Amino acid sequence: MNSQVDETYYDGLHEECGVFGVYDLDGGDVASTIYYGLFALQHRGQESCGIAVSDTKGPKGKVLSSKGMGLVNEVFDSEKLEKLKGNIGVGHVRYSTAGASNGQNVQPLVLNYVKGILMLAHNGNLVNAPELRKELEYTGAIFQTTIDSEVIAYHIARERLKSSTVEEAVGRACRKIKGAYSLVVMSPRKLVGARDPYGFKPLCIGKRDNAYILASETCALDTIGAEYVRDVLPGETVTITPENGIVSDMSRALPKEQEARCIFEYIYFARPDSHIDGVSVYASRIKAGRFLAMDSPVDADLVVGVPESGNAAALGYSLQSGIPYGTAFVKNGYVGRTFIKPKQSSRESSVRVKLNVLKEAVDGKRIIMIDDSIVRGTTSDRIVKMLRDAGATEVHVRISSPPFLWPCYFGTDIPEREQLIAYNRTIEEIRTPGQQLIVVCGCGGDRDRTKRPEMAAIAVKYATTAVFTSDNPRHESPEAILDDMVAGLEPGARYLRIADRAEAIRTAVMLSRPGDIILVAGKGHETYQIVGDVKHPFDDREEIKKRFALLN
């Protein structure tokens, strides 16, 4: 008998894109090859996909493309692929980190401009996209999408007007953009790949017969039976033509010590059968599990991984510790990776992941559960509860990555820092049930700066009371009083400064749950305990008294 939970159990990170390009120098059609390449990169984005092709022997500037919302096998069928005739093409799978989730933002982008056509697929995120976009808008550009990729495409097109070649234009545009990117750009007769100088996002080169391939991961090369040639280096621009094969430009490269790979490609994003910059993703996860076993040993009967990216780390832990490795979870392979959906509402209500616990595997055993990371921490307790309900006598959670403390601005969909469970908490506090959440409210009531405003602090603590005092000799400013109140918090306490009292109360209510303690401190202090599941935002103290039990 299996214990089942019908919840979205992934509280994970989200990659945004996968890119794929092919140039068959013998003139063969490439649409089906791109289709299977995108299929192999589906884990990098399940929101939308597209393919654009051109025939280098046909009319210059003629592009055939097909794009849509959904999975690769939902958007394309044999009839659509048959219509995409051309020996050079690019493909893209997308998860939105910058730009709305709609049909207008589906890539690859196809631009018609004075020099001809330009097709572009982009993986990453620009940190200076708003400034570049505004610069273009003030010089007459009209945007059809809300994504960073169109900003890049416009700049390449503009630079092409003053460049002798398209690859020179790509290089000049890349000097303007800042952030993380891997680009596949197609002109009527060339295929160009570019990687940001830091090497944040992966991009590799493959070859099959007389066709050259650019892809986000090597697993896509394996899928189409291509030979891995090498990775595009950080800061490199490669140009593929029939005359010269692969031509490299390293003029944007940084010194080796300044390069900075995205570590979560190895921890989570990439498929385990891929190699990135010469490093096996699978081997790196095994090694992470081994280090975890050395760093955090525990006596147990079985090591299990949370599928999919936790499995290899769990095997590494098992190999290092000598504790048997087993399977505790069965994931329904016929449902999509719903955690890749960009909105919380989509993750919770669209395609829910079904995760079963194998009762026979865990009943009566001490379990070490390995996962790759914890972001918000909202679902780990559910998985632990599933194991407990299935009969596990102990559950020891081990995470193969360090605490996640900062958001990412380079294309990974990571929430604000306040939503990260490791923010302002020690490992012990993350481990201990019933963490305290402190909301400190600045001033409220009288907004006249000539009068001393009423001070208010609202503290939410799980299973314990909070004590502040407003009897403070430092009355020179509300900020000074707040500083003293914050200084009096328990070590590791998490708090937010909110200037408006009403907004602070709303925040406290939204962060709370039944049994939490709320302290309202102002001219005096009152302590209340939530007696029901209160999620209604209110801002009146009398309303608080109606909905909470007065403790003092």
PDB file of C-alpha atoms in Angstrom, residues 183-421:
ATOM      1  CA  LEU A 183      22.764  33.127 -28.000  1.00  0.00           C
ATOM      2  CA  VAL A 184      22.138  31.264 -31.220  1.00  0.00           C
ATOM      3  CA  VAL A 185      21.786  33.725 -34.094  1.00  0.00           C
ATOM      4  CA  MET A 186      20.973  32.817 -37.666  1.00  0.00           C
ATOM      5  CA  SER A 187      21.457  34.972 -40.728  1.00  0.00           C
ATOM      6  CA  PRO A 188      20.601  33.785 -44.252  1.00  0.00           C
ATOM      7  CA  ARG A 189      24.003  32.128 -44.699  1.00  0.00           C
ATOM      8  CA  LYS A 190      25.577  31.833 -41.244  1.00  0.00           C
ATOM      9  CA  LEU A 191      24.945  30.289 -37.840  1.00  0.00           C
ATOM     10  CA  VAL A 192      26.440  32.239 -34.942  1.00  0.00           C
ATOM     11  CA  GLY A 193      26.746  31.283 -31.274  1.00  0.00           C
ATOM     12  CA  ALA A 194      27.766  33.603 -28.431  1.00  0.00           C
ATOM     13  CA  ARG A 195      28.282  33.154 -24.713  1.00  0.00           C
ATOM     14  CA  ASP A 196      28.554  35.826 -22.036  1.00  0.00           C
ATOM     15  CA  PRO A 197      32.086  36.632 -20.799  1.00  0.00           C
ATOM     16  CA  TYR A 198      31.489  35.038 -17.405  1.00  0.00           C
ATOM     17  CA  GLY A 199      30.173  31.774 -18.822  1.00  0.00           C
ATOM     18  CA  PHE A 200      26.984  31.793 -16.754  1.00  0.00           C
ATOM     19  CA  LYS A 201      24.900  29.897 -19.296  1.00  0.00           C
ATOM     20  CA  PRO A 202      26.118  26.778 -21.119  1.00  0.00           C
ATOM     21  CA  LEU A 203      26.475  26.382 -24.879  1.00  0.00           C
ATOM     22  CA  CYS A 204      28.221  23.590 -26.773  1.00  0.00           C
ATOM     23  CA  ILE A 205      29.110  22.648 -30.340  1.00  0.00           C
ATOM     24  CA  GLY A 206      28.348  19.336 -32.006  1.00  0.00           C
ATOM     25  CA  LYS A 207      28.736  17.757 -35.436  1.00  0.00           C
ATOM     26  CA  ARG A 208      26.803  15.056 -37.275  1.00  0.00           C
ATOM     27  CA  ASP A 209      28.060  14.152 -40.716  1.00  0.00           C
ATOM     28  CA  ASN A 210      28.361  17.556 -42.415  1.00  0.00           C
ATOM     29  CA  ALA A 211      25.973  19.381 -40.100  1.00  0.00           C
ATOM     30  CA  TYR A 212      27.049  21.615 -37.212  1.00  0.00           C
ATOM     31  CA  ILE A 213      24.969  22.008 -34.064  1.00  0.00           C
ATOM     32  CA  LEU A 214      24.820  24.558 -31.246  1.00  0.00           C
ATOM     33  CA  ALA A 215      22.961  23.429 -28.109  1.00  0.00           C
ATOM     34  CA  SER A 216      22.474  24.364 -24.462  1.00  0.00           C
ATOM     35  CA  GLU A 217      23.448  20.876 -23.269  1.00  0.00           C
ATOM     36  CA  THR A 218      25.332  17.878 -24.595  1.00  0.00           C
ATOM     37  CA  CYS A 219      22.345  15.599 -23.905  1.00  0.00           C
ATOM     38  CA  ALA A 220      20.682  17.189 -26.957  1.00  0.00           C
ATOM     39  CA  LEU A 221      23.670  16.159 -29.086  1.00  0.00           C
ATOM     40  CA  ASP A 222      23.384  12.587 -27.825  1.00  0.00           C
ATOM     41  CA  THR A 223      19.685  12.517 -28.680  1.00  0.00           C
ATOM     42  CA  ILE A 224      20.266  13.336 -32.355  1.00  0.00           C
ATOM     43  CA  GLY A 225      23.370  11.152 -32.655  1.00  0.00           C
ATOM     44  CA  ALA A 226      25.803  14.043 -32.983  1.00  0.00           C
ATOM     45  CA  GLU A 227      29.417  14.085 -31.874  1.00  0.00           C
ATOM     46  CA  TYR A 228      30.404  16.517 -29.141  1.00  0.00           C
ATOM     47  CA  VAL A 229      33.071  18.890 -30.484  1.00  0.00           C
ATOM     48  CA  ARG A 230      33.602  21.330 -27.609  1.00  0.00           C
ATOM     49  CA  ASP A 231      31.968  23.982 -25.457  1.00  0.00           C
ATOM     50  CA  VAL A 232      31.645  27.552 -26.623  1.00  0.00           C
ATOM     51  CA  LEU A 233      34.039  29.334 -24.274  1.00  0.00           C
ATOM     52  CA  PRO A 234      32.997  32.195 -21.984  1.00  0.00           C
ATOM     53  CA  GLY A 235      33.117  35.419 -24.005  1.00  0.00           C
ATOM     54  CA  GLU A 236      33.506  33.552 -27.284  1.00  0.00           C
ATOM     55  CA  THR A 237      31.617  34.134 -30.533  1.00  0.00           C
ATOM     56  CA  VAL A 238      31.641  31.233 -33.000  1.00  0.00           C
ATOM     57  CA  THR A 239      30.578  31.519 -36.624  1.00  0.00           C
ATOM     58  CA  ILE A 240      29.710  28.483 -38.741  1.00  0.00           C
ATOM     59  CA  THR A 241      29.904  28.754 -42.540  1.00  0.00           C
ATOM     60  CA  PRO A 242      30.436  26.285 -45.415  1.00  0.00           C
ATOM     61  CA  GLU A 243      33.655  28.031 -46.396  1.00  0.00           C
ATOM     62  CA  ASN A 244      35.429  28.136 -43.042  1.00  0.00           C
ATOM     63  CA  GLY A 245      33.643  25.688 -40.719  1.00  0.00           C
ATOM     64  CA  ILE A 246      33.925  26.980 -37.148  1.00  0.00           C
ATOM     65  CA  VAL A 247      35.582  30.380 -36.736  1.00  0.00           C
ATOM     66  CA  SER A 248      36.248  31.671 -33.221  1.00  0.00           C
ATOM     67  CA  ASP A 249      36.411  35.240 -31.891  1.00  0.00           C
ATOM     68  CA  MET A 250      37.654  35.566 -28.286  1.00  0.00           C
ATOM     69  CA  SER A 251      37.885  39.370 -28.154  1.00  0.00           C
ATOM     70  CA  ARG A 252      35.193  39.590 -25.434  1.00  0.00           C
ATOM     71  CA  ALA A 253      36.804  36.992 -23.162  1.00  0.00           C
ATOM     72  CA  LEU A 254      37.741  37.836 -19.589  1.00  0.00           C
ATOM     73  CA  PRO A 255      40.774  36.543 -17.681  1.00  0.00           C
ATOM     74  CA  LYS A 256      40.190  32.976 -16.554  1.00  0.00           C
ATOM     75  CA  GLU A 257      39.995  33.934 -12.879  1.00  0.00           C
ATOM     76  CA  GLN A 258      37.021  36.231 -13.562  1.00  0.00           C
ATOM     77  CA  GLU A 259      34.844  33.536 -15.122  1.00  0.00           C
ATOM     78  CA  ALA A 260      31.767  32.545 -13.095  1.00  0.00           C
ATOM     79  CA  ARG A 261      29.676  29.504 -13.988  1.00  0.00           C
ATOM     80  CA  CYS A 262      26.125  29.064 -12.681  1.00  0.00           C
ATOM     81  CA  ILE A 263      26.574  26.379 -10.035  1.00  0.00           C
ATOM     82  CA  PHE A 264      22.928  25.375 -10.213  1.00  0.00           C
ATOM     83  CA  GLU A 265      23.439  24.012 -13.704  1.00  0.00           C
ATOM     84  CA  TYR A 266      25.359  21.237 -11.952  1.00  0.00           C
ATOM     85  CA  ILE A 267      23.171  21.029  -8.854  1.00  0.00           C
ATOM     86  CA  TYR A 268      19.746  21.150 -10.443  1.00  0.00           C
ATOM     87  CA  PHE A 269      19.068  22.560 -13.920  1.00  0.00           C
ATOM     88  CA  ALA A 270      20.987  20.394 -16.340  1.00  0.00           C
ATOM     89  CA  ARG A 271      20.143  16.820 -17.196  1.00  0.00           C
ATOM     90  CA  PRO A 272      22.448  14.383 -15.374  1.00  0.00           C
ATOM     91  CA  ASP A 273      23.667  12.900 -18.673  1.00  0.00           C
ATOM     92  CA  SER A 274      25.010  16.278 -19.825  1.00  0.00           C
ATOM     93  CA  HIS A 275      28.564  17.602 -19.584  1.00  0.00           C
ATOM     94  CA  ILE A 276      29.100  21.332 -19.070  1.00  0.00           C
ATOM     95  CA  ASP A 277      32.534  22.828 -19.676  1.00  0.00           C
ATOM     96  CA  GLY A 278      34.055  19.368 -19.521  1.00  0.00           C
ATOM     97  CA  VAL A 279      32.442  18.425 -16.206  1.00  0.00           C
ATOM     98  CA  SER A 280      29.893  15.620 -15.924  1.00  0.00           C
ATOM     99  CA  VAL A 281      26.695  16.822 -14.264  1.00  0.00           C
ATOM    100  CA  TYR A 282      26.078  13.320 -12.916  1.00  0.00           C
ATOM    101  CA  ALA A 283      29.585  13.036 -11.488  1.00  0.00           C
ATOM    102  CA  SER A 284      29.311  16.459  -9.860  1.00  0.00           C
ATOM    103  CA  ARG A 285      26.099  15.436  -8.103  1.00  0.00           C
ATOM    104  CA  ILE A 286      27.639  12.172  -6.948  1.00  0.00           C
ATOM    105  CA  LYS A 287      30.569  14.139  -5.562  1.00  0.00           C
ATOM    106  CA  ALA A 288      28.219  16.595  -3.823  1.00  0.00           C
ATOM    107  CA  GLY A 289      26.523  13.645  -2.124  1.00  0.00           C
ATOM    108  CA  ARG A 290      29.882  12.242  -1.023  1.00  0.00           C
ATOM    109  CA  PHE A 291      30.900  15.579   0.492  1.00  0.00           C
ATOM    110  CA  LEU A 292      27.514  15.783   2.209  1.00  0.00           C
ATOM    111  CA  ALA A 293      28.075  12.383   3.820  1.00  0.00           C
ATOM    112  CA  MET A 294      31.485  13.510   5.092  1.00  0.00           C
ATOM    113  CA  ASP A 295      30.109  16.809   6.352  1.00  0.00           C
ATOM    114  CA  SER A 296      26.816  15.609   7.862  1.00  0.00           C
ATOM    115  CA  PRO A 297      26.935  11.907   8.758  1.00  0.00           C
ATOM    116  CA  VAL A 298      24.064  10.179  10.526  1.00  0.00           C
ATOM    117  CA  ASP A 299      23.287   6.584  11.393  1.00  0.00           C
ATOM    118  CA  ALA A 300      20.356   5.265   9.339  1.00  0.00           C
ATOM    119  CA  ASP A 301      19.052   2.266   7.412  1.00  0.00           C
ATOM    120  CA  LEU A 302      18.404   3.716   3.941  1.00  0.00           C
ATOM    121  CA  VAL A 303      19.432   6.702   1.793  1.00  0.00           C
ATOM    122  CA  VAL A 304      16.808   7.988  -0.655  1.00  0.00           C
ATOM    123  CA  GLY A 305      16.690  10.919  -3.067  1.00  0.00           C
ATOM    124  CA  VAL A 306      13.868  13.284  -3.931  1.00  0.00           C
ATOM    125  CA  PRO A 307      13.427  12.789  -7.684  1.00  0.00           C
ATOM    126  CA  GLU A 308      14.882  13.669 -10.003  1.00  0.00           C
ATOM    127  CA  SER A 309      17.877  15.855  -9.186  1.00  0.00           C
ATOM    128  CA  GLY A 310      18.250  14.522  -5.636  1.00  0.00           C
ATOM    129  CA  ASN A 311      18.815  10.943  -6.757  1.00  0.00           C
ATOM    130  CA  ALA A 312      22.450  11.210  -7.830  1.00  0.00           C
ATOM    131  CA  ALA A 313      23.413  13.085  -4.673  1.00  0.00           C
ATOM    132  CA  ALA A 314      21.678  10.385  -2.629  1.00  0.00           C
ATOM    133  CA  LEU A 315      23.706   7.724  -4.415  1.00  0.00           C
ATOM    134  CA  GLY A 316      26.890   9.655  -3.644  1.00  0.00           C
ATOM    135  CA  TYR A 317      25.919   9.875   0.027  1.00  0.00           C
ATOM    136  CA  SER A 318      25.302   6.141   0.055  1.00  0.00           C
ATOM    137  CA  LEU A 319      28.624   5.316  -1.613  1.00  0.00           C
ATOM    138  CA  GLN A 320      30.530   7.449   0.887  1.00  0.00           C
ATOM    139  CA  SER A 321      28.652   6.397   4.021  1.00  0.00           C
ATOM    140  CA  GLY A 322      28.137   2.728   3.219  1.00  0.00           C
ATOM    141  CA  ILE A 323      24.415   3.031   4.011  1.00  0.00           C
ATOM    142  CA  PRO A 324      22.291   1.277   1.357  1.00  0.00           C
ATOM    143  CA  TYR A 325      20.729   3.411  -1.370  1.00  0.00           C
ATOM    144  CA  GLY A 326      17.091   2.822  -2.248  1.00  0.00           C
ATOM    145  CA  THR A 327      14.017   4.210  -3.958  1.00  0.00           C
ATOM    146  CA  ALA A 328      11.362   5.697  -1.690  1.00  0.00           C
ATOM    147  CA  PHE A 329       9.441   7.852  -4.169  1.00  0.00           C
ATOM    148  CA  VAL A 330       7.659   7.017  -7.395  1.00  0.00           C
ATOM    149  CA  LYS A 331       6.898   9.939  -9.655  1.00  0.00           C
ATOM    150  CA  ASN A 332       4.173   9.653 -12.248  1.00  0.00           C
ATOM    151  CA  GLY A 333       6.038   9.933 -15.527  1.00  0.00           C
ATOM    152  CA  TYR A 334       2.940  11.021 -17.420  1.00  0.00           C
ATOM    153  CA  VAL A 335       2.623  14.383 -15.741  1.00  0.00           C
ATOM    154  CA  GLY A 336       4.830  17.323 -16.622  1.00  0.00           C
ATOM    155  CA  ARG A 337       7.322  19.023 -14.363  1.00  0.00           C
ATOM    156  CA  THR A 338       4.709  21.386 -13.000  1.00  0.00           C
ATOM    157  CA  PHE A 339       7.270  23.219 -10.901  1.00  0.00           C
ATOM    158  CA  ILE A 340       8.583  24.688 -14.156  1.00  0.00           C
ATOM    159  CA  LYS A 341       5.409  26.759 -14.424  1.00  0.00           C
ATOM    160  CA  PRO A 342       6.255  30.386 -13.730  1.00  0.00           C
ATOM    161  CA  LYS A 343       3.335  31.277 -11.468  1.00  0.00           C
ATOM    162  CA  GLN A 344       2.470  29.752  -8.099  1.00  0.00           C
ATOM    163  CA  SER A 345      -1.178  29.460  -9.173  1.00  0.00           C
ATOM    164  CA  SER A 346      -0.115  27.414 -12.196  1.00  0.00           C
ATOM    165  CA  ARG A 347       2.003  25.095 -10.070  1.00  0.00           C
ATOM    166  CA  GLU A 348      -0.827  24.486  -7.653  1.00  0.00           C
ATOM    167  CA  SER A 349      -3.791  24.148  -9.984  1.00  0.00           C
ATOM    168  CA  SER A 350      -2.746  23.087 -13.501  1.00  0.00           C
ATOM    169  CA  VAL A 351      -0.841  19.798 -13.812  1.00  0.00           C
ATOM    170  CA  ARG A 352      -0.213  18.532 -10.274  1.00  0.00           C
ATOM    171  CA  VAL A 353       2.671  16.231  -9.798  1.00  0.00           C
ATOM    172  CA  LYS A 354       1.752  12.877  -8.265  1.00  0.00           C
ATOM    173  CA  LEU A 355       4.382  11.596  -5.856  1.00  0.00           C
ATOM    174  CA  ASN A 356       3.966   8.239  -4.130  1.00  0.00           C
ATOM    175  CA  VAL A 357       5.959   6.851  -1.241  1.00  0.00           C
ATOM    176  CA  LEU A 358       6.816   3.171  -1.410  1.00  0.00           C
ATOM    177  CA  LYS A 359       5.635   2.010   1.994  1.00  0.00           C
ATOM    178  CA  GLU A 360       7.421  -1.306   1.651  1.00  0.00           C
ATOM    179  CA  ALA A 361      10.732   0.487   1.168  1.00  0.00           C
ATOM    180  CA  VAL A 362      10.559   2.816   4.187  1.00  0.00           C
ATOM    181  CA  ASP A 363       8.291   1.145   6.756  1.00  0.00           C
ATOM    182  CA  GLY A 364      10.106   0.678  10.059  1.00  0.00           C
ATOM    183  CA  LYS A 365      13.341   2.224   8.771  1.00  0.00           C
ATOM    184  CA  ARG A 366      15.484   5.225   9.573  1.00  0.00           C
ATOM    185  CA  ILE A 367      15.599   7.266   6.384  1.00  0.00           C
ATOM    186  CA  ILE A 368      18.118   9.801   5.100  1.00  0.00           C
ATOM    187  CA  MET A 369      16.293  11.930   2.529  1.00  0.00           C
ATOM    188  CA  ILE A 370      18.557  13.824   0.111  1.00  0.00           C
ATOM    189  CA  ASP A 371      17.376  16.813  -1.907  1.00  0.00           C
ATOM    190  CA  ASP A 372      19.396  19.164  -4.083  1.00  0.00           C
ATOM    191  CA  SER A 373      18.242  22.468  -2.555  1.00  0.00           C
ATOM    192  CA  ILE A 374      15.645  24.233  -0.439  1.00  0.00           C
ATOM    193  CA  VAL A 375      14.270  27.525  -1.703  1.00  0.00           C
ATOM    194  CA  ARG A 376      11.170  28.622   0.197  1.00  0.00           C
ATOM    195  CA  GLY A 377      10.985  25.455   2.263  1.00  0.00           C
ATOM    196  CA  THR A 378       7.234  25.204   1.858  1.00  0.00           C
ATOM    197  CA  THR A 379       7.131  21.595   0.684  1.00  0.00           C
ATOM    198  CA  SER A 380       9.980  19.753   2.401  1.00  0.00           C
ATOM    199  CA  ASP A 381       7.885  19.210   5.508  1.00  0.00           C
ATOM    200  CA  ARG A 382       5.158  17.617   3.383  1.00  0.00           C
ATOM    201  CA  ILE A 383       7.599  15.124   1.929  1.00  0.00           C
ATOM    202  CA  VAL A 384       8.905  14.302   5.395  1.00  0.00           C
ATOM    203  CA  LYS A 385       5.328  13.818   6.592  1.00  0.00           C
ATOM    204  CA  MET A 386       4.694  11.447   3.697  1.00  0.00           C
ATOM    205  CA  LEU A 387       7.652   9.322   4.777  1.00  0.00           C
ATOM    206  CA  ARG A 388       6.468   9.381   8.385  1.00  0.00           C
ATOM    207  CA  ASP A 389       2.952   8.403   7.357  1.00  0.00           C
ATOM    208  CA  ALA A 390       4.408   5.522   5.353  1.00  0.00           C
ATOM    209  CA  GLY A 391       6.052   4.143   8.510  1.00  0.00           C
ATOM    210  CA  ALA A 392       9.554   5.660   8.567  1.00  0.00           C
ATOM    211  CA  THR A 393      10.746   5.752  12.185  1.00  0.00           C
ATOM    212  CA  GLU A 394      13.216   8.587  11.569  1.00  0.00           C
ATOM    213  CA  VAL A 395      13.669  11.021   8.699  1.00  0.00           C
ATOM    214  CA  HIS A 396      16.968  12.885   8.384  1.00  0.00           C
ATOM    215  CA  VAL A 397      16.938  15.581   5.704  1.00  0.00           C
ATOM    216  CA  ARG A 398      20.229  16.372   3.975  1.00  0.00           C
ATOM    217  CA  ILE A 399      20.629  19.042   1.267  1.00  0.00           C
ATOM    218  CA  SER A 400      23.466  18.749  -1.258  1.00  0.00           C
ATOM    219  CA  SER A 401      23.836  22.499  -1.863  1.00  0.00           C
ATOM    220  CA  PRO A 402      24.741  25.268   0.595  1.00  0.00           C
ATOM    221  CA  PRO A 403      22.005  27.478   2.101  1.00  0.00           C
ATOM    222  CA  PHE A 404      20.331  29.594  -0.548  1.00  0.00           C
ATOM    223  CA  LEU A 405      20.735  33.177   0.687  1.00  0.00           C
ATOM    224  CA  TRP A 406      20.380  35.526  -2.275  1.00  0.00           C
ATOM    225  CA  PRO A 407      18.111  35.979  -5.307  1.00  0.00           C
ATOM    226  CA  CYS A 408      19.606  35.670  -8.774  1.00  0.00           C
ATOM    227  CA  TYR A 409      19.508  38.404 -11.394  1.00  0.00           C
ATOM    228  CA  PHE A 410      20.981  36.371 -14.229  1.00  0.00           C
ATOM    229  CA  GLY A 411      18.030  34.380 -15.463  1.00  0.00           C
ATOM    230  CA  THR A 412      17.151  31.955 -12.679  1.00  0.00           C
ATOM    231  CA  ASP A 413      13.659  32.391 -11.273  1.00  0.00           C
ATOM    232  CA  ILE A 414      14.479  32.804  -7.588  1.00  0.00           C
ATOM    233  CA  PRO A 415      12.121  34.684  -5.257  1.00  0.00           C
ATOM    234  CA  GLU A 416      12.868  37.768  -3.222  1.00  0.00           C
ATOM    235  CA  ARG A 417      15.395  37.251  -0.437  1.00  0.00           C
ATOM    236  CA  GLU A 418      12.721  37.480   2.271  1.00  0.00           C
ATOM    237  CA  GLN A 419      11.039  34.391   0.786  1.00  0.00           C
ATOM    238  CA  LEU A 420      14.165  32.250   1.012  1.00  0.00           C
ATOM    239  CA  ILE A 421      14.032  29.979   4.031  1.00  0.00           C
TER     240      ILE A 421
END
